[in-house]
Short mmCIF file of C-alpha atoms in Angstrom, two decimals:
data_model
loop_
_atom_site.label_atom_id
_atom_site.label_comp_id
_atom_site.label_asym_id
_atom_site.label_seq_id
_atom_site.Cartn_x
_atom_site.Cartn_y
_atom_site.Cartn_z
CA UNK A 818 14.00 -46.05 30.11
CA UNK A 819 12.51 -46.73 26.84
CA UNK A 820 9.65 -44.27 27.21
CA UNK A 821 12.47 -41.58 28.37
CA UNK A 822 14.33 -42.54 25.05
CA UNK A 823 11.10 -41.25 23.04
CA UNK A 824 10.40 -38.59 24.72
CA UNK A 825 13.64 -37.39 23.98
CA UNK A 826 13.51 -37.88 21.02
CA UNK A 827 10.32 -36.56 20.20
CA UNK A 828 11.24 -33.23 22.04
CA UNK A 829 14.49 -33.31 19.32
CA UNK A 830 11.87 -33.80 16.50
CA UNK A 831 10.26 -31.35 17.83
CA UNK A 832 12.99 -28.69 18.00
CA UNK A 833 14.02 -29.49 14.37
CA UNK A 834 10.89 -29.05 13.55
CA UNK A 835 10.86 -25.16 15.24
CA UNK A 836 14.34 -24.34 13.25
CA UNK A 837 16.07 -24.96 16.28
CA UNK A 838 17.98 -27.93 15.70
CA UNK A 839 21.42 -26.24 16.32
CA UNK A 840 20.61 -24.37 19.46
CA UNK A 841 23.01 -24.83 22.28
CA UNK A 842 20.14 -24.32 24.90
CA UNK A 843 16.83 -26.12 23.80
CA UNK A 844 15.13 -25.10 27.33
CA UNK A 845 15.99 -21.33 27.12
CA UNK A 846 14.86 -21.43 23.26
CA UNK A 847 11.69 -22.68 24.19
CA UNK A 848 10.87 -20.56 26.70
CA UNK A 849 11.79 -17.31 25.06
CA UNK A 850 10.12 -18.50 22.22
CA UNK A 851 6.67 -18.79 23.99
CA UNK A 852 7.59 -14.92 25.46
CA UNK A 853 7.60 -13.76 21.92
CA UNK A 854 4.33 -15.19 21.50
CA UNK A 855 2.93 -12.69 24.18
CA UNK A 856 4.73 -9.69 22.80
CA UNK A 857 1.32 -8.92 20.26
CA UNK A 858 1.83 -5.37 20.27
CA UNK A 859 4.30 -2.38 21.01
CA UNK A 860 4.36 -2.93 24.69
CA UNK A 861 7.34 -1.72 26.50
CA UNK A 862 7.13 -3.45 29.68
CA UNK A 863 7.29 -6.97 27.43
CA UNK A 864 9.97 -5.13 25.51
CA UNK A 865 12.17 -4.47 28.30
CA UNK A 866 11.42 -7.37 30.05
CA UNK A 867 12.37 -9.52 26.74
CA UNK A 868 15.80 -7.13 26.59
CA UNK A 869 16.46 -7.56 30.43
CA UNK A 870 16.58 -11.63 29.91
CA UNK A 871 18.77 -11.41 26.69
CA UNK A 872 21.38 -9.72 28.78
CA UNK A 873 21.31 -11.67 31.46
CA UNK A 874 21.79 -14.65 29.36
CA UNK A 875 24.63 -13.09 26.74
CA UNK A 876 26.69 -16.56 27.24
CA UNK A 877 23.44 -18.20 25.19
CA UNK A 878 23.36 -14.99 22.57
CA UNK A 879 22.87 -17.51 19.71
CA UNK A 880 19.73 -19.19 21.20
CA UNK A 881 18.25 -15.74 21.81
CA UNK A 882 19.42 -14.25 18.49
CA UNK A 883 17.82 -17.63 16.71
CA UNK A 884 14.44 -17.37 18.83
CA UNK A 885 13.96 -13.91 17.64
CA UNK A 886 15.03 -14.71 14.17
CA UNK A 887 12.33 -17.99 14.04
CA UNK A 888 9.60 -15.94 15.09
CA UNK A 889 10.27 -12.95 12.73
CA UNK A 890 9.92 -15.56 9.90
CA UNK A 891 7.11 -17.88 10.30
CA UNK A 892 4.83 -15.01 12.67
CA UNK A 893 1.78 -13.29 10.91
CA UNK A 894 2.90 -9.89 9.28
CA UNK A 895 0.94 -7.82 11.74
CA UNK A 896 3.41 -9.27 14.66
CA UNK A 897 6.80 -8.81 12.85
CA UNK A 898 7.04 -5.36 14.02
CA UNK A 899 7.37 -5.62 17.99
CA UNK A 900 9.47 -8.70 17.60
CA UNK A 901 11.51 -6.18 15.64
CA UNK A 902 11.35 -3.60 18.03
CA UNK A 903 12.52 -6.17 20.73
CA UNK A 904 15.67 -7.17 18.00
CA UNK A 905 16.46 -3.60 18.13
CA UNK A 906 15.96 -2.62 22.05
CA UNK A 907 18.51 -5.65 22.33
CA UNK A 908 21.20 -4.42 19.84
CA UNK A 909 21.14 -1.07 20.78
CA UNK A 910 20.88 -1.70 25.13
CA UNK A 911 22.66 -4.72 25.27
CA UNK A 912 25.11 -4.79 22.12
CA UNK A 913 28.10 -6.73 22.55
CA UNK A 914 28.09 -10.40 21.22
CA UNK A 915 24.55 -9.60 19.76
CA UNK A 916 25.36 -7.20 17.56
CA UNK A 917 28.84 -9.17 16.97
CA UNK A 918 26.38 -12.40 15.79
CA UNK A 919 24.07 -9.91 13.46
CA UNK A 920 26.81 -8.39 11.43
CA UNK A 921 26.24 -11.53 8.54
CA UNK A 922 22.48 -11.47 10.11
CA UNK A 923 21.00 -8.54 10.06
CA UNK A 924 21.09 -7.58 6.18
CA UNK A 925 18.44 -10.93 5.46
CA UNK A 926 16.27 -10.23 8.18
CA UNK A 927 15.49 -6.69 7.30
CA UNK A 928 14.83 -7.44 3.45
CA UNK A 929 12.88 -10.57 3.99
CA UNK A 930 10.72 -8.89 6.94
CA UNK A 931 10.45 -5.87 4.54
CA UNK A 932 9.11 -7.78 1.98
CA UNK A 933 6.28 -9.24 4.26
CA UNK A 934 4.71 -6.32 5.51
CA UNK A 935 2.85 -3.32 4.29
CA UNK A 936 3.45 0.23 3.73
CA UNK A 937 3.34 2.11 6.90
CA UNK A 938 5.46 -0.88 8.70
CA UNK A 939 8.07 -0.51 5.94
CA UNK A 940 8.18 3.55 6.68
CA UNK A 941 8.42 2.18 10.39
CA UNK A 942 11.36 -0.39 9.78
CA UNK A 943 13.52 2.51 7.86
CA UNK A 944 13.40 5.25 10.54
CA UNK A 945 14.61 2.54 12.92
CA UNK A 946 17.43 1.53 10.10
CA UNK A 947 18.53 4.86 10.03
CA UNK A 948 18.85 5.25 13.73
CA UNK A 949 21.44 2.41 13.24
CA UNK A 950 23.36 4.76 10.92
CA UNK A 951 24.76 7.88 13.64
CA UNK A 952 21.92 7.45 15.99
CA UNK A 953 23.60 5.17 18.53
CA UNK A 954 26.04 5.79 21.27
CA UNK A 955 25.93 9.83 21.26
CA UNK A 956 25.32 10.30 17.72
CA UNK A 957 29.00 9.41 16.89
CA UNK A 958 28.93 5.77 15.75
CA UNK A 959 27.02 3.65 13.68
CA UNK A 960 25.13 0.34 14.71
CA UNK A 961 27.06 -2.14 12.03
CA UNK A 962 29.70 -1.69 9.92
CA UNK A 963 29.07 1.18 7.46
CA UNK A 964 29.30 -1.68 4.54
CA UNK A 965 26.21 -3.56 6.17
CA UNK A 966 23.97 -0.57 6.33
CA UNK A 967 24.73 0.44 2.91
CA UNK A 968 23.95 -3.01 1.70
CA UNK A 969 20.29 -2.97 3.55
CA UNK A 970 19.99 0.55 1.88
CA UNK A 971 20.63 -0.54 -1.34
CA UNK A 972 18.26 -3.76 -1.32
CA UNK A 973 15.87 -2.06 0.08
CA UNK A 974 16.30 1.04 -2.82
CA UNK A 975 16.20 -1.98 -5.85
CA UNK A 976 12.92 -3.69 -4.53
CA UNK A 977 11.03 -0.43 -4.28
CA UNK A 978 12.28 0.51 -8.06
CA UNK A 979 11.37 -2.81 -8.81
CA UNK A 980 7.59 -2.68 -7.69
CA UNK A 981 7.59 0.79 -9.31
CA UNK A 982 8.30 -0.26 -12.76
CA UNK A 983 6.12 -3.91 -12.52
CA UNK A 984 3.02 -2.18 -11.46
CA UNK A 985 2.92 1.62 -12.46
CA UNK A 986 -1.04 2.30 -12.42
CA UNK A 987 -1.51 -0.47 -9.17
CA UNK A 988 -2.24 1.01 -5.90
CA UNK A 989 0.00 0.24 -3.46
CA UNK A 990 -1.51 -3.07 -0.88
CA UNK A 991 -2.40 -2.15 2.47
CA UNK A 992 -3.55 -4.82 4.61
CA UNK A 993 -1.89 -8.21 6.29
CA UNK A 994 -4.26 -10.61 4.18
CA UNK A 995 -4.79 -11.27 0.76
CA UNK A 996 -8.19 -10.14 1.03
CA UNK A 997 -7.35 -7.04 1.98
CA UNK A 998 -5.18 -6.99 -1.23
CA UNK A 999 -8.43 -8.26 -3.57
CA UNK A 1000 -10.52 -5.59 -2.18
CA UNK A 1001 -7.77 -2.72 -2.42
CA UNK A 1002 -7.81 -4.07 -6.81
CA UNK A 1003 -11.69 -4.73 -6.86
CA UNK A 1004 -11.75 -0.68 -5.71
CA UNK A 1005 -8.98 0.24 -8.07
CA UNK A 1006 -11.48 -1.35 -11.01
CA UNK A 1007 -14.62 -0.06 -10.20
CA UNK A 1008 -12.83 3.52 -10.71
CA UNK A 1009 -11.27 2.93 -13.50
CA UNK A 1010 -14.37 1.64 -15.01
CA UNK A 1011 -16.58 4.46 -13.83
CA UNK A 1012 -13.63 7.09 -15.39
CA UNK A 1013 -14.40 4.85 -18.66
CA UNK A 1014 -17.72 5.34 -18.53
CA UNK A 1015 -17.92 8.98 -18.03
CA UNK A 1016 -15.29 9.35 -20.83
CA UNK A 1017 -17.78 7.63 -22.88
CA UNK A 1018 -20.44 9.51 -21.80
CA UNK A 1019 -18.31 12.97 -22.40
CA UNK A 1020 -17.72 11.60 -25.98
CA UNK A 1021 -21.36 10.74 -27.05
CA UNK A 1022 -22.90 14.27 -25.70
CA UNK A 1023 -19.75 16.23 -28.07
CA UNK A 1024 -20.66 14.06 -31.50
CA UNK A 1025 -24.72 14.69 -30.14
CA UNK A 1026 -23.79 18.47 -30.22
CA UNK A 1027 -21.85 18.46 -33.29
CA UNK A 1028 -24.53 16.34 -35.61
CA UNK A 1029 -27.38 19.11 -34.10
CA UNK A 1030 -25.18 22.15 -34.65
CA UNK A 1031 -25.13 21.26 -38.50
CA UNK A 1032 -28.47 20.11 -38.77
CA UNK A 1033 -29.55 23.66 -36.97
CA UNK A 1034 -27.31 25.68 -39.56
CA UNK A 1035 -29.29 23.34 -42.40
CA UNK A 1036 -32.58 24.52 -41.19
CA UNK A 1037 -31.72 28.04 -40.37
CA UNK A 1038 -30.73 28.42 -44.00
CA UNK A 1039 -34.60 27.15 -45.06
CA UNK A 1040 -35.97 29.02 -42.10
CA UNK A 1041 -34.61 31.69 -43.77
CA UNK A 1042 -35.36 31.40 -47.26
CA UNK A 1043 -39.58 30.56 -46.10
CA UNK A 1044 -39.03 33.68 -44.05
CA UNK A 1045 -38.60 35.80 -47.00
CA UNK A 1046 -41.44 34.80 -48.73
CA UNK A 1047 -44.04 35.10 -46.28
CA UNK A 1048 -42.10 38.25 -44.73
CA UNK A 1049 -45.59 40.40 -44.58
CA UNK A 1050 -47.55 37.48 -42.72
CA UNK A 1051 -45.20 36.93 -40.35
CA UNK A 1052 -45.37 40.44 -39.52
CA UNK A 1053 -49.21 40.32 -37.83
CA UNK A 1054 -48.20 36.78 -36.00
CA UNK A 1055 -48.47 36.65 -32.35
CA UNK A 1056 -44.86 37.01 -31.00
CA UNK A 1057 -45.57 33.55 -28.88
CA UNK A 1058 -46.19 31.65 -31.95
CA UNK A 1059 -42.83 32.51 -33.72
CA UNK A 1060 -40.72 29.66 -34.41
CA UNK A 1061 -37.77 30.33 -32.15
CA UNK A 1062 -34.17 30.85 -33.31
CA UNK A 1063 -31.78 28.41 -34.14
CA UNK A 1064 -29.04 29.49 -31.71
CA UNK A 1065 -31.67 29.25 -29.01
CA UNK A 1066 -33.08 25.58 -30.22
CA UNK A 1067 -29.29 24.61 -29.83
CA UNK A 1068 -28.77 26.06 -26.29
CA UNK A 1069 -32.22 24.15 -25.38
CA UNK A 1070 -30.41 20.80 -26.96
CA UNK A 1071 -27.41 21.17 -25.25
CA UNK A 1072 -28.76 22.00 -21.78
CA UNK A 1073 -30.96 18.66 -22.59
CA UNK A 1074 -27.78 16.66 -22.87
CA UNK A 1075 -26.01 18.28 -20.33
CA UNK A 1076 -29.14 17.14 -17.68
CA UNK A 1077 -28.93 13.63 -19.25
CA UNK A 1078 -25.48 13.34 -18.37
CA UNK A 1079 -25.95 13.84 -14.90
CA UNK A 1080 -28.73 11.46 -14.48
CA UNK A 1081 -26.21 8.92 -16.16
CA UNK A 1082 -23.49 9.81 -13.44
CA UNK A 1083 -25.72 9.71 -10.39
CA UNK A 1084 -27.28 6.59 -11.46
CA UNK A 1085 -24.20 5.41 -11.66
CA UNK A 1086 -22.70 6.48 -8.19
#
């Protein structure tokens, strides 16, 4: 009797401990509980099958609504989504007192899972939101109340504006661990740093050409004025041996930059 005693009440502990501490039916709890835990991916066998045994318990609607709503919060972003495909298969195929019980529901789930996952399960999540809004029942009728949708709409409109403004130059995370997220930045860096650098680069080789282009218009005025006065010499010298022009030297410098720049970038790469 005694050991019966603990073993109850471990298995209450226990259910507590799972969020489940107000479910009507622990049993049924459980075991849907440990269905979700198969449902890994988009499979619509599970999905239906999952569907098929929320309908046929409707009297226990809470327990099944609850299950779904435990795993949603405490599963791994990368299994939110079928769990969330299964929420909707249920609303839309079985409706009735489940979509009755997610009127005050439905509005927290969506944001919080929202917040959770990435950027193509967010794109994912909306189509399916706006399938609630005249894409149930014939086109005709929306899933909730037009007040709830427009409340989902709206949250989900101020948290995107939000991340806009707080991090304009950031790309946007992709990924369901925070690893993912250090590499995405560590990426973002590197770039930004090699832009720097060839800004840098670009900068040095225009004050290089400047500082030549007025040395080369000093010396073209003294080429000019030694050129006059030894006018009849340079008239017998080879045409090789002529000192070239100054137009020409700076073409020559600038070409000589120009190659040093691209050594610099492909080192760099």
């Amino acid at each position: 009797m005694a050991s019966t005693t603990a073993s109850a009440g471990n298995n209450s502990n226990g259910s507590r401990a799972a969020g489940s501490g107000n479910v009507g039916n622990k049993v049924l709890y459980r075991e849907y509980r440990g269905a979700l835990g198969k449902l890994t991916f988009n499979s619509k066998p599970i999905i239906n099958d999952l569907s098929k045994r929320a309908e046929a318990n409707v009297a226990d609607a809470e327990t099944i609504i609850m299950a779904i709503e435990q795993h949603l919060r405490f599963s791994v972003p990368k299994l939110k989504l079928p769990a969330f495909y299964l929420l909707d298969s249920i609303l839309k195929n079985v409706g009735g007192m489940y979509v009755s019980l997610m009127h005050g529901r439905i509005g927290k789930i969506f944001v919080e899972m929202w917040k959770s996952v990435d950027e193509e399960v967010r794109g994912k999540m909306e189509r399916t939101l706006r399938t609630w809004r005249h894409g149930f029942d014939g086109g005709y009728k929306n899933l909730f109340p037009d007040f709830v949708l427009r409340q989902i709409e709206e949250d989900i409109g101020r948290l995107k504006a939000r991340a806009k403004d707080a991090e304009p130059g950031l790309p946007p995370a992709k990924g369901d661990s925070v690893l993912d997220n250090l590499t995405n930045m560590q990426s973002y860096s590197k770039k930004r740093a090699l832009e720097q650098r060839q800004k840098s680069i670009q900068r040095e080789v225009t004050a290089r050409a400047d500082r030549h282009s007025s040395s080369s218009r000093s010396e073209g005025r003294s080429s000019s004025r030694r050129d006059s006065n030894h006018h009849s010499h340079s008239q017998h010298e080879h045409p090789s041996k002529r000192s070239r022009a100054p137009s020409q030297s700076k073409a020559d410098h600038n070409q000589g930059l120009l190659q040093e720049v691209n050594k610099l970038l492909i080192k760099k790469k």
